[in-house]
Structure formats: C-alpha cells, structure tokens
PDB file of C-alpha atoms in Angstrom:
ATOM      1  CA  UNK A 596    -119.083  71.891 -42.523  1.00  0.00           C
ATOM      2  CA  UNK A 597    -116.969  68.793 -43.274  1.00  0.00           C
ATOM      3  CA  UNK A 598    -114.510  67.650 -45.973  1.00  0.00           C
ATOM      4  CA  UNK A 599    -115.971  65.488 -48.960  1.00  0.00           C
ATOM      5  CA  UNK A 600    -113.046  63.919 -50.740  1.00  0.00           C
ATOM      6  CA  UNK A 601    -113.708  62.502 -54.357  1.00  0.00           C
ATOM      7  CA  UNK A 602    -111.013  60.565 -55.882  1.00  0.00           C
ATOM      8  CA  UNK A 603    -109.951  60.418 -59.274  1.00  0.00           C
ATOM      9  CA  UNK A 604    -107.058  58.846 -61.707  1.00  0.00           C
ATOM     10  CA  UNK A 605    -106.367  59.343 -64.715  1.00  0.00           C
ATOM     11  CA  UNK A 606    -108.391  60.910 -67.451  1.00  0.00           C
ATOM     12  CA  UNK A 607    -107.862  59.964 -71.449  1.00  0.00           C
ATOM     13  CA  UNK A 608    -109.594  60.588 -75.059  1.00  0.00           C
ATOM     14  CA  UNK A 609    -110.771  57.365 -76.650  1.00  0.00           C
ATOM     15  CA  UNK A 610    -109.889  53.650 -74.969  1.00  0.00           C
ATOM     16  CA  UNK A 611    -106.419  54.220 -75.183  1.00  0.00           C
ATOM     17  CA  UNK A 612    -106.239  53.614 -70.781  1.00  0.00           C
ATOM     18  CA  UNK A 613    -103.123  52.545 -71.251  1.00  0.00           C
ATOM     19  CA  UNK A 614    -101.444  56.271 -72.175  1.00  0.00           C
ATOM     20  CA  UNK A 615    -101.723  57.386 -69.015  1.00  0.00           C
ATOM     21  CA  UNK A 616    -101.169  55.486 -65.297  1.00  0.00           C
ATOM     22  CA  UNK A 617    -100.415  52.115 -64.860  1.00  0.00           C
ATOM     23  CA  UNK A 618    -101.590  49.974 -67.361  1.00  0.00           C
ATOM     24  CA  UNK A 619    -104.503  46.703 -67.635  1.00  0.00           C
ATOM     25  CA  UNK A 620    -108.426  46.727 -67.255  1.00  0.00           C
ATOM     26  CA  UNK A 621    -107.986  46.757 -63.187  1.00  0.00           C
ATOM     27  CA  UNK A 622    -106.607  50.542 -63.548  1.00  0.00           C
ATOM     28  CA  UNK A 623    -108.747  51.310 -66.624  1.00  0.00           C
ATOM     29  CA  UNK A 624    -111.851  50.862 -64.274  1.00  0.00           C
ATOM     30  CA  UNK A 625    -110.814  54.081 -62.498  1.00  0.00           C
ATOM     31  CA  UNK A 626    -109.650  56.030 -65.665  1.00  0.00           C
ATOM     32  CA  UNK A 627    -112.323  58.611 -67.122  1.00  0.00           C
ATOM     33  CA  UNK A 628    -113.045  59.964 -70.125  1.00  0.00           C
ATOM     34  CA  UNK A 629    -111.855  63.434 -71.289  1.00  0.00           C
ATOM     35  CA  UNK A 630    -115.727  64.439 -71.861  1.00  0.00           C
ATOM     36  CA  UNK A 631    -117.014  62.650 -69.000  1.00  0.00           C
ATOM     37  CA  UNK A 632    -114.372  64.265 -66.666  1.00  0.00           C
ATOM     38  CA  UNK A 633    -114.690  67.791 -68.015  1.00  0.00           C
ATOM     39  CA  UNK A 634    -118.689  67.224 -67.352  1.00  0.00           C
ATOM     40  CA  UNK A 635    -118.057  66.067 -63.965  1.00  0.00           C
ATOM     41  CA  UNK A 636    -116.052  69.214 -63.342  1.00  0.00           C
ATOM     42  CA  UNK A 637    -118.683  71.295 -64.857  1.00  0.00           C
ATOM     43  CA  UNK A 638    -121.597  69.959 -63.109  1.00  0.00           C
ATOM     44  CA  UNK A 639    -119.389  70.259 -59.607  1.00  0.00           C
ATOM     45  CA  UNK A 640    -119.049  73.979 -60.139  1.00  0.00           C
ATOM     46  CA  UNK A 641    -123.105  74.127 -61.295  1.00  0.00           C
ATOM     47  CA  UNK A 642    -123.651  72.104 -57.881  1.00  0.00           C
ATOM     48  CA  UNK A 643    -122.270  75.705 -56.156  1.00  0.00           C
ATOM     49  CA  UNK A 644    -119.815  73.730 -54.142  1.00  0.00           C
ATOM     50  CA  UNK A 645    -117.310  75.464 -52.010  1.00  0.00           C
ATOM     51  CA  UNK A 646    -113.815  74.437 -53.481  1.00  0.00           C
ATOM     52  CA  UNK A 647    -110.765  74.909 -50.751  1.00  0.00           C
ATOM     53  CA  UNK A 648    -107.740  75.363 -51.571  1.00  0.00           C
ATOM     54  CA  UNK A 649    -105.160  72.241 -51.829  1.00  0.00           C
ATOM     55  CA  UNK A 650    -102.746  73.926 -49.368  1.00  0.00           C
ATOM     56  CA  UNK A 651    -105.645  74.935 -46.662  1.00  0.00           C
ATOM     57  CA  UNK A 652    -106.302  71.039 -46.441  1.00  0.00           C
ATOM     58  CA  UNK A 653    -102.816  70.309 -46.067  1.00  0.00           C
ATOM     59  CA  UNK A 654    -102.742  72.716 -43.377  1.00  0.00           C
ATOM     60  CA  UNK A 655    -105.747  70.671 -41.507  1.00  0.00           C
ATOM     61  CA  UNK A 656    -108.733  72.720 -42.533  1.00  0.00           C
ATOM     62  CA  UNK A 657    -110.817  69.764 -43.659  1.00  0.00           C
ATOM     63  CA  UNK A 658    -113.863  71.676 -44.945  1.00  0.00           C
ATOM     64  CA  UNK A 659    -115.752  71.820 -48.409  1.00  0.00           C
ATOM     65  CA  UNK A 660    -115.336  69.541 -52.281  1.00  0.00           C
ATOM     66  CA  UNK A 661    -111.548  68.515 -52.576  1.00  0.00           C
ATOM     67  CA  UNK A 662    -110.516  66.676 -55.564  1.00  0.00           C
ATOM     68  CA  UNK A 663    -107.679  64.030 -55.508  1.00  0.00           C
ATOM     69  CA  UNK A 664    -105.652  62.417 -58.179  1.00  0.00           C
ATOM     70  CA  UNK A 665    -104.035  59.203 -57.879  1.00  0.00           C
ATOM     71  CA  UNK A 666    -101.043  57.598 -59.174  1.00  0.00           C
ATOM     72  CA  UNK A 667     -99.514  60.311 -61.173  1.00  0.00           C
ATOM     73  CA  UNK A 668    -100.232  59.586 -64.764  1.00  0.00           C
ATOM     74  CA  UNK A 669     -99.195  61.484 -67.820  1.00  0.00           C
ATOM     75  CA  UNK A 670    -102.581  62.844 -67.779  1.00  0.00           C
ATOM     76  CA  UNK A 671    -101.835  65.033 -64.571  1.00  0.00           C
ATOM     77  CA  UNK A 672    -100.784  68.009 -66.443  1.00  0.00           C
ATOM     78  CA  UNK A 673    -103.942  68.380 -68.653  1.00  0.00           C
ATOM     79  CA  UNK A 674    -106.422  67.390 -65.691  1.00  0.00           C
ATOM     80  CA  UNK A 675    -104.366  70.583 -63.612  1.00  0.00           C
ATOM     81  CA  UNK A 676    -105.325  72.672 -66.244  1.00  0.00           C
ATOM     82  CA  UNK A 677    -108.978  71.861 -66.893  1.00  0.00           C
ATOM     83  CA  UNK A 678    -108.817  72.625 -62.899  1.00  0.00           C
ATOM     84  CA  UNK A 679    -107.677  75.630 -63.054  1.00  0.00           C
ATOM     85  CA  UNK A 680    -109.810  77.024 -65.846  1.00  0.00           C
ATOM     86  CA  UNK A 681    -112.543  76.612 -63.262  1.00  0.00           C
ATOM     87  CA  UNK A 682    -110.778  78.342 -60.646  1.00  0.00           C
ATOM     88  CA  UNK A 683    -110.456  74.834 -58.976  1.00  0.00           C
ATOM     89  CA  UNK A 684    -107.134  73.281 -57.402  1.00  0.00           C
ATOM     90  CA  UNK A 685    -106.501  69.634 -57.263  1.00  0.00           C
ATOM     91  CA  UNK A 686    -104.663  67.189 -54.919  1.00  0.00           C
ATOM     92  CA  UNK A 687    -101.574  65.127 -56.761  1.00  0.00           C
ATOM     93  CA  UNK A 688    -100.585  61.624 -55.023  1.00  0.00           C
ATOM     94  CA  UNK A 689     -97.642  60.862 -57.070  1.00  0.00           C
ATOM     95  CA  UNK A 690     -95.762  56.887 -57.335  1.00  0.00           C
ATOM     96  CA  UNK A 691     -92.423  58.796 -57.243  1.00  0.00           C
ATOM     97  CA  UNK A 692     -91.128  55.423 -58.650  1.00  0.00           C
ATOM     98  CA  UNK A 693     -92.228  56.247 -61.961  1.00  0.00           C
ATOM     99  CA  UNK A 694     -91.700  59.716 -62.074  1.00  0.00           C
ATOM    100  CA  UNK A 695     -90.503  60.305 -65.751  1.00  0.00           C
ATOM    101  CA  UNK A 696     -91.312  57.309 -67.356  1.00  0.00           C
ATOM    102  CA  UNK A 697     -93.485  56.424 -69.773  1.00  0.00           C
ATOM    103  CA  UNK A 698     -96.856  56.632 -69.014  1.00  0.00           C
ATOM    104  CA  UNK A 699     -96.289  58.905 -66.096  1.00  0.00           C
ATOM    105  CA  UNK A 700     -95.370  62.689 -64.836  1.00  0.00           C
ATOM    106  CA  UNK A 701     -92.244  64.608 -65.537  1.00  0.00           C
ATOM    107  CA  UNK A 702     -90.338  66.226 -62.838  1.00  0.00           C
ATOM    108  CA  UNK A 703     -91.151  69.493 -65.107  1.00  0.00           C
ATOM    109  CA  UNK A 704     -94.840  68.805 -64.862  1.00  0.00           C
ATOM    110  CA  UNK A 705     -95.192  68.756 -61.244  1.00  0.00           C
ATOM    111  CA  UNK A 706     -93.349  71.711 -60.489  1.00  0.00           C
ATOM    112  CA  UNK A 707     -95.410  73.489 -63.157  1.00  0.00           C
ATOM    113  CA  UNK A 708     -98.637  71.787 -61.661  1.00  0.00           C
ATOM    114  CA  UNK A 709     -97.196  73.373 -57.897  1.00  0.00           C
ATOM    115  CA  UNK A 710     -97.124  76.095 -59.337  1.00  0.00           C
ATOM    116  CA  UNK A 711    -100.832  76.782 -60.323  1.00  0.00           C
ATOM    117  CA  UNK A 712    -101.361  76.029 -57.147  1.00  0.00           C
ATOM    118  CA  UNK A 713    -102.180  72.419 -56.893  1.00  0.00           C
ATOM    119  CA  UNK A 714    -100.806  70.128 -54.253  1.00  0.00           C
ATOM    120  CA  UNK A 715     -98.233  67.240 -54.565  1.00  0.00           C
ATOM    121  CA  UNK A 716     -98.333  64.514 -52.262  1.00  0.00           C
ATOM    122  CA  UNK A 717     -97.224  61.025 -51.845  1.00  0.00           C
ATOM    123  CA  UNK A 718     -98.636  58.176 -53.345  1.00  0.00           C
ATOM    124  CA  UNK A 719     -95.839  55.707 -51.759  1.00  0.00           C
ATOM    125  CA  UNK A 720     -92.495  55.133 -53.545  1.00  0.00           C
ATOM    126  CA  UNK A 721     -93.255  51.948 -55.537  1.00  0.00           C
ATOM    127  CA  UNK A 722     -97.364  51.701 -55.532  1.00  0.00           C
ATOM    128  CA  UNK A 723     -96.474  47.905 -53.309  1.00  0.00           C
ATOM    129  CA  UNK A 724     -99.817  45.628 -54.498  1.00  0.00           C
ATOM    130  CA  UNK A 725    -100.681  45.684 -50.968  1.00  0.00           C
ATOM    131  CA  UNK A 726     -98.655  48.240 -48.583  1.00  0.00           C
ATOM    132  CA  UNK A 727    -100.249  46.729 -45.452  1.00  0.00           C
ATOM    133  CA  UNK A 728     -98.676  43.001 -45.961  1.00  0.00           C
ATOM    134  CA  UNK A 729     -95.088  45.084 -45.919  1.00  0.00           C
ATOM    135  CA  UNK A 730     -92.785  44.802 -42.823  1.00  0.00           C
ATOM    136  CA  UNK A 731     -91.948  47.703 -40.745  1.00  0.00           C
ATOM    137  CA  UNK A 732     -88.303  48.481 -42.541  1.00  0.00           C
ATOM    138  CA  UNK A 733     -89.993  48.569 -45.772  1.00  0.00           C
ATOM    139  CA  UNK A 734     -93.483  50.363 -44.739  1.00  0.00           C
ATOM    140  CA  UNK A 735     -91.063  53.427 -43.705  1.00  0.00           C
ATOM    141  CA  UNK A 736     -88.951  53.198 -46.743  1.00  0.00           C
ATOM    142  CA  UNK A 737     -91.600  53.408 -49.357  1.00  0.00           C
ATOM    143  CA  UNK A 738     -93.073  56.671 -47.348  1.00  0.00           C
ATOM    144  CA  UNK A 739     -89.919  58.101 -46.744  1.00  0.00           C
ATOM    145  CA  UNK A 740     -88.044  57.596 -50.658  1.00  0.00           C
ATOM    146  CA  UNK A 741     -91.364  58.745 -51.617  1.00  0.00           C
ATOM    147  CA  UNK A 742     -91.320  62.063 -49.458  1.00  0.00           C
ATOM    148  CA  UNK A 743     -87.791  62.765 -49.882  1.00  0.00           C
ATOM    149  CA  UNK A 744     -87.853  62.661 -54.039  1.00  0.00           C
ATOM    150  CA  UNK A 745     -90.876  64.876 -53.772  1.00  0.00           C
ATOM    151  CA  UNK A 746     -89.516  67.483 -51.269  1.00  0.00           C
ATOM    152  CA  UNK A 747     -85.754  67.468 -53.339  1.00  0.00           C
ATOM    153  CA  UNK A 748     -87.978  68.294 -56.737  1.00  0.00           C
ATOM    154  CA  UNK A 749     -90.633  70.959 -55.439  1.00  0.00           C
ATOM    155  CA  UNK A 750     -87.928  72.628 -52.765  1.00  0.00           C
ATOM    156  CA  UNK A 751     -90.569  72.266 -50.069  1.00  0.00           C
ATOM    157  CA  UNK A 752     -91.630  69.790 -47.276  1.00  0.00           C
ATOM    158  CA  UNK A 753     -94.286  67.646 -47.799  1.00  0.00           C
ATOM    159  CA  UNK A 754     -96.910  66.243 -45.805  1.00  0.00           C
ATOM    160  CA  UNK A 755     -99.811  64.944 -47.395  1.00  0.00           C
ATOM    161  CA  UNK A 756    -100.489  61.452 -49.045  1.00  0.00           C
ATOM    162  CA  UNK A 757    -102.748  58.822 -49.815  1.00  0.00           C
ATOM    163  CA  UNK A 758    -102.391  55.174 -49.259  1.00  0.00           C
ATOM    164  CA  UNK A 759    -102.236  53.258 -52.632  1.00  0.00           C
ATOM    165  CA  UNK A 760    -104.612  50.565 -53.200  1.00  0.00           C
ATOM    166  CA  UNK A 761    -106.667  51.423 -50.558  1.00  0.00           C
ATOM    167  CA  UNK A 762    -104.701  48.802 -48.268  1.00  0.00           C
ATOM    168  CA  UNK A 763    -104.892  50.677 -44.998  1.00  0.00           C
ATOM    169  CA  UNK A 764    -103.368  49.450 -41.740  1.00  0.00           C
ATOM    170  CA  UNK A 765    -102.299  50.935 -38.145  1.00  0.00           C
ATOM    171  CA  UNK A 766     -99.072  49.876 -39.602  1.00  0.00           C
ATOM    172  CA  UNK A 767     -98.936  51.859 -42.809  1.00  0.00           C
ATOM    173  CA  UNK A 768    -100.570  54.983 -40.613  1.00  0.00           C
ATOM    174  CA  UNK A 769     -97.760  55.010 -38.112  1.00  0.00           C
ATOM    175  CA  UNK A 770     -95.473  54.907 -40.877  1.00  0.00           C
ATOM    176  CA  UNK A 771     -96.598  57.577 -42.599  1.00  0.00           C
ATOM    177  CA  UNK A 772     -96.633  59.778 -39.570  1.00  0.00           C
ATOM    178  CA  UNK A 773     -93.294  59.146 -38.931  1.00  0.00           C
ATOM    179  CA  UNK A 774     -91.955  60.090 -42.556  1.00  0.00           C
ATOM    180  CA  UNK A 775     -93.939  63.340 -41.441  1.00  0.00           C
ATOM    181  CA  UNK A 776     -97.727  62.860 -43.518  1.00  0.00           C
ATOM    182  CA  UNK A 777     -99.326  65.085 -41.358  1.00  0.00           C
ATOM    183  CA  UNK A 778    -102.976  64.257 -43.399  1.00  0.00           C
ATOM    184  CA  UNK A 779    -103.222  60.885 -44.730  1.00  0.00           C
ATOM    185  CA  UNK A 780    -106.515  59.771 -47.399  1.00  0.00           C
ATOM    186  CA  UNK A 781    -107.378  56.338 -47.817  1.00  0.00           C
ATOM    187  CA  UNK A 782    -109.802  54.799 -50.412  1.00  0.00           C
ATOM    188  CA  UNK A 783    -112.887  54.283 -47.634  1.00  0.00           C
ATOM    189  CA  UNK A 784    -115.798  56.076 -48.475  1.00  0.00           C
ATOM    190  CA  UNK A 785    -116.116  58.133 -45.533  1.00  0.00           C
ATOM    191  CA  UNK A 786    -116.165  62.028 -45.044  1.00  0.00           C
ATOM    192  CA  UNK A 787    -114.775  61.877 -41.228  1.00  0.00           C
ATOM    193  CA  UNK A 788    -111.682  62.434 -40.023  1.00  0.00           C
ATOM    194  CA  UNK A 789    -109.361  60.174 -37.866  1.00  0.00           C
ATOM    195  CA  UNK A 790    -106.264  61.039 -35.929  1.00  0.00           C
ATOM    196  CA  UNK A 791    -103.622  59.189 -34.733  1.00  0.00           C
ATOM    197  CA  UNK A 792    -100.857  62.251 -32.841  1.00  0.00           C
ATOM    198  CA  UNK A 793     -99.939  64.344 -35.381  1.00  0.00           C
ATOM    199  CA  UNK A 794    -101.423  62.703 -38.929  1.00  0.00           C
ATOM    200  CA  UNK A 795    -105.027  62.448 -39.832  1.00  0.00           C
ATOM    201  CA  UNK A 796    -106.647  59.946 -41.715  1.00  0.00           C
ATOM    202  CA  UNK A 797    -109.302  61.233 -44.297  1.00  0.00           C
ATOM    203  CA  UNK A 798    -111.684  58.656 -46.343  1.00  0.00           C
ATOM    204  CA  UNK A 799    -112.789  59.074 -50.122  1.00  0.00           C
ATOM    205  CA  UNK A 800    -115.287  58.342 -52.543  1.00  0.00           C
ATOM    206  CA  UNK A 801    -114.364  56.967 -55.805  1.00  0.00           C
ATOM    207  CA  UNK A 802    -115.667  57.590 -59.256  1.00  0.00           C
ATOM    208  CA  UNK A 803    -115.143  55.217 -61.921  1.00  0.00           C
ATOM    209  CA  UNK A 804    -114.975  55.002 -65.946  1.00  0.00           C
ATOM    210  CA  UNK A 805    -118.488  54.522 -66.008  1.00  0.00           C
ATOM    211  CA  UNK A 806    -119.453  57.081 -63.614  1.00  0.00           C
ATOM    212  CA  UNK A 807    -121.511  59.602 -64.819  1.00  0.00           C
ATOM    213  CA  UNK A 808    -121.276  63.394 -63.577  1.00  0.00           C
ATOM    214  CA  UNK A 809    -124.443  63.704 -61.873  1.00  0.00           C
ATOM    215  CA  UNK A 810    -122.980  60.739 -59.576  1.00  0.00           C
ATOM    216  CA  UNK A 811    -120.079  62.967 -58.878  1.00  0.00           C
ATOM    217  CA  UNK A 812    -122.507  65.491 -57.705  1.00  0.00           C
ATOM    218  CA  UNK A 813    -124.645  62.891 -55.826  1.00  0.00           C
ATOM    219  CA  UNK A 814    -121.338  61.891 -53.825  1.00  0.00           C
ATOM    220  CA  UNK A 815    -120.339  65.832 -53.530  1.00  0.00           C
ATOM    221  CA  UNK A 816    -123.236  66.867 -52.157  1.00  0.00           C
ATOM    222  CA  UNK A 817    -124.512  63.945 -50.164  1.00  0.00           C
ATOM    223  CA  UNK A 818    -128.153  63.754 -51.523  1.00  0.00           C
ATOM    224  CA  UNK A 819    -129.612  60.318 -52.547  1.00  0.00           C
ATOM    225  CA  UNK A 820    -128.352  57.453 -51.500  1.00  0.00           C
ATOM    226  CA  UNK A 821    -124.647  57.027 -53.769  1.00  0.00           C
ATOM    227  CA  UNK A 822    -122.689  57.718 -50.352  1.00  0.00           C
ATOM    228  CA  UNK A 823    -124.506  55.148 -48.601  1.00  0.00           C
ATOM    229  CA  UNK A 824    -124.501  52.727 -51.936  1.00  0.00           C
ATOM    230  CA  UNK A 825    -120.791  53.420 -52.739  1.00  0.00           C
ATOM    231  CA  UNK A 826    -119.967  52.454 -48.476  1.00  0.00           C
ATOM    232  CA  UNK A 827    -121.888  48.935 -48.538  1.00  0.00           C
ATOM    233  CA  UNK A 828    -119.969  48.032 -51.386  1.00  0.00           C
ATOM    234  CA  UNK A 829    -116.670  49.026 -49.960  1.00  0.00           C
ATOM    235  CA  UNK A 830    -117.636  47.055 -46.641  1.00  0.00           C
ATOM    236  CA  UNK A 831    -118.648  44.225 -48.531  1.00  0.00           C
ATOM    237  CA  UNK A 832    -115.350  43.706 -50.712  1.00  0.00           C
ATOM    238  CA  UNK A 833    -112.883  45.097 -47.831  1.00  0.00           C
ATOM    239  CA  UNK A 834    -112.599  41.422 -46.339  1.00  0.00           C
ATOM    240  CA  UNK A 835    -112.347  39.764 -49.967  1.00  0.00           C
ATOM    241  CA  UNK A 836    -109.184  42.461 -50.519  1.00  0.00           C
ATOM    242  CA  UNK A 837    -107.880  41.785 -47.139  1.00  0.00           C
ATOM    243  CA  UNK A 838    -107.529  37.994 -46.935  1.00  0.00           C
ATOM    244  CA  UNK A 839    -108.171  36.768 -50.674  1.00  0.00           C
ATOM    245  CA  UNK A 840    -104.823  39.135 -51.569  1.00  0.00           C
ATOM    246  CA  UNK A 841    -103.793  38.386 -54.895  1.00  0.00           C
ATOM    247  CA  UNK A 842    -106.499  35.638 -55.750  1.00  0.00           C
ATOM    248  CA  UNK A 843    -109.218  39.061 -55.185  1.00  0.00           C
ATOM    249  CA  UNK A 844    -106.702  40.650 -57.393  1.00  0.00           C
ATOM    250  CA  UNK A 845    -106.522  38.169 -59.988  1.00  0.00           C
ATOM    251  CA  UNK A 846    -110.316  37.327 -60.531  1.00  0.00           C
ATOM    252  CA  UNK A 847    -111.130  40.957 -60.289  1.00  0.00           C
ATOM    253  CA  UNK A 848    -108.443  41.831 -63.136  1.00  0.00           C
ATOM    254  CA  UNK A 849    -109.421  38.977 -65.266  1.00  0.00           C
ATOM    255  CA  UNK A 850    -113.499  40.041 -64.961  1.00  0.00           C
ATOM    256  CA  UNK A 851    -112.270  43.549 -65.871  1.00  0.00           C
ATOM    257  CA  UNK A 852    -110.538  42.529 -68.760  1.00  0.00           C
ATOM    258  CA  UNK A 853    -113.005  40.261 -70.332  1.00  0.00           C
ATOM    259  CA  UNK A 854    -115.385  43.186 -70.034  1.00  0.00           C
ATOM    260  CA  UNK A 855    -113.436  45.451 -71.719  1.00  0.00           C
ATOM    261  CA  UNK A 856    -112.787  43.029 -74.624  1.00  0.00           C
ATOM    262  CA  UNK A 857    -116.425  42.837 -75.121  1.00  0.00           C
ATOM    263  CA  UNK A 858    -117.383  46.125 -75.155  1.00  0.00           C
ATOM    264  CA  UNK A 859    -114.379  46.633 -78.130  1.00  0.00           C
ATOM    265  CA  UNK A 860    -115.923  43.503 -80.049  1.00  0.00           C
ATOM    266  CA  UNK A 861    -119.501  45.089 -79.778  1.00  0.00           C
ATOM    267  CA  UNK A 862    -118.723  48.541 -80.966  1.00  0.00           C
ATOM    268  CA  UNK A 863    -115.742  50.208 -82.186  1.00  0.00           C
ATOM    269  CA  UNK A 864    -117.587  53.460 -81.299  1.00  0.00           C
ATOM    270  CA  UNK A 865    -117.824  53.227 -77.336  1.00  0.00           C
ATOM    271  CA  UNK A 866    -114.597  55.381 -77.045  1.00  0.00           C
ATOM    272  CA  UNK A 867    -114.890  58.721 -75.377  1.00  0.00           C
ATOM    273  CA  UNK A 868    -114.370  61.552 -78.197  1.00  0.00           C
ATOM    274  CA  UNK A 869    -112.970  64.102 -75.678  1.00  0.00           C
ATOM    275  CA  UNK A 870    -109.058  65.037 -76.839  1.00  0.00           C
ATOM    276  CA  UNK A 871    -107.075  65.858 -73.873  1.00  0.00           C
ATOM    277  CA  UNK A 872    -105.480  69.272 -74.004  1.00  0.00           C
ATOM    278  CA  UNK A 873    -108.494  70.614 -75.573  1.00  0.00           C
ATOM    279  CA  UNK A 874    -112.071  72.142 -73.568  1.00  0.00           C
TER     280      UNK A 874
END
C-alpha cells in the first residue's frame, strides 16, 4: 500500500477568499468552500479510506489518505476541527512569516491544533515566489527560520515540510535536509516516494475551488482517470512555471482575476453558504 497525498488550503463561507491565506484570485483558486470541503471530507470517510496518523508519516510510514494544508491561514483552526470530528488528522505547512497576522494562524492555534493531534510542518519562512531561483545562503535560511520558530512554539523538533509554490529543485531538497526535513511534499502529482540520504520527497494532488468531492475521491482512490488528468496538466505547465517566472505568474493571476470578477457580475448568489465553525 502506498501514500496518496491530497493537498488543500484554505477553506471559507461565501467569496470572502481573502479572510483566510494570502490574498488575490491566484490563491483563491486553491481556497474551498466550507460546504464543499466538509463534503469532500464526508465522501473521503464514505470512500472507506484508511486515514494514518500525521505523526506515523512523519516517522516515514508513507501508507494510506493523508491530508495536507498549505500556507497556514486563519482557517486552520476550524478545518482541524472538522478533521477531528471524523476521527481524521491533518498535516499543517505553516509560512512562519506570518504567523499572527492578519489573515493567518496564531501561535495559540497551532499548539491547540498539535494538540488534537495534527502535525505542524514547514511551509518555508517567507513563502519566496519561487524558492528554487534563491541562492544557497538564503535557500537554508528560509528552511531553517522556518524550523526554528516552529520547534521554539510547539517545544518539539520538527521535520516535515512542503515546498511552497510547488518550485522544487535539488537545491531547495538539499536544503531542507540539512535544516533536518526528514519528509519533504512537493506540489507534483505523484504518489511515489523519492529519497535523497536522510529526507524523502513525497508528490501531491491538488484540489481546487471548483473541485467537487467526488474528484477528491477519484484522486484518493485512484479510479478513473483524475490522477492521470491532474499529472498531464502539471507536466504541461511545469516548463511555463519554470522559465516564464513571473510573466507565468502574472498572466495566470490576471486570468484568475478576471474570472472571478465575472462570476460576481453574473450572480451575487455563487457564494458558498457553508459558515465556518459550524457542521
């Protein structure tokens, strides 16, 4: 049995995206609604997936559904919970930069969330708009500022992480390895497992504001052709990401954003009528 890794953000009532996470259409496109996420969870649990526990996988037993959480929104708190009602634990990747500010996680909330029994990992120090173009010097400070916040707040070493933006490089893997990130996840679509000495690299597959939950449980379980779908399109933009840098960026954002304005000018009643805090 292998690990299947789905990644999430942030999860919000209405189209207020911006409450939670960083802010813009480009981060939107990876936010969920409340009643979309809670059926995702829902239909995961109907799917009789195995769930491991966050701390097995950080001990490198990469078997059965593990669900991630990016960036460390505001959101976090209420997400943990709707986890643990189902008996599920969660993975945290946390931009320690923003720790306490608006938008984003207390230090209060993730040592309540570690204690429910979810994990808290890195999610770099700064969230860089592409980690990979950094230098060395910097590569190994945004791993280790991140790491040594998180380990000072929860009291315990930490070793897990995922690679913000996707933008993965031998580079940013060495680095990691040396702040000790003993299992690293990237934003690939892949459900094998890479090592490099001591840290192991671990793909994902994303869902999206639009994603529905029976494509949560097509990506869980492996059966039609979503995995294969959601891996061509990866493949296909990974170059454009790579080498167009902030001209992929820019185009992409501005495509978001125009969407999103059109979808508020045709109907005031798209917004997700879930309320956060509330099953």
């Amino acid at each position: 049995m292998s690990l299947v890794s789905l990644m999430y953000h942030d999860v919000l009532s209405g189209d207020r995206w911006d409450e939670s996470g960083f802010p813009g259409s480009a981060a939107a496109h990876y936010k969920l609604g409340a009643t979309n996420f809670l059926g995702h969870l829902d239909s995961l649990v109907a799917a009789g997936l195995f769930f491991p526990k966050p701390d097995a996988i950080a001990a490198g037993n990469y078997e059965g559904c593990l669900l991630t959480f990016d960036d460390g929104g505001a959101s976090a708190p209420w997400i943990g919970e709707a986890l643990r009602r189902r008996g599920m634990g969660g993975c945290f990747f946390i931009t320690t930069a923003r720790i306490g500010t608006r938008g984003f996680v207390s230090a209060h909330d993730l040592r309540a969330m570690r204690a429910d029994g979810h994990l808290v990992g890195s999610h770099s120090h700064t969230h860089p708009a592409n980690i990979a173009q950094l230098d060395t010097r910097a590569l190994h400070r945004e791993w280790r500022q991140s790491v040594d916040v998180l380990e000072q707040l929860l009291g315990e070493p930490v070793h897990t992480a995922s690679v913000p933006g996707g933008f993965m490089s031998p580079e940013v893997w060495r680095a990691a390895e040396a702040c000790g990130i003993r299992t690293l996840f990237t934003s690939e679509p892949s459900t094998s497992v890479q090592r490099r000495g001591a840290c192991a690299v671990l793909g994902r597959y994303a869902l999206l504001r639009t994603s529905p939950p029976a494509m949560a449980v097509a990506l869980a379980t492996g059966r039609g052709p979503a995995r294969l779908q959601q891996w061509t399109s990866w493949n296909v933009k990974k170059p454009l990401k790579r080498w167009a840098g902030p001209v992929y960026r820019f185009t992409r954002a501005r495509l978001l954003r125009h969407r999103d304005e059109a979808l508020r000018a045709g109907s005031s009643s798209c917004g997700d009528s879930g309320k956060p805090g509330r099953e």
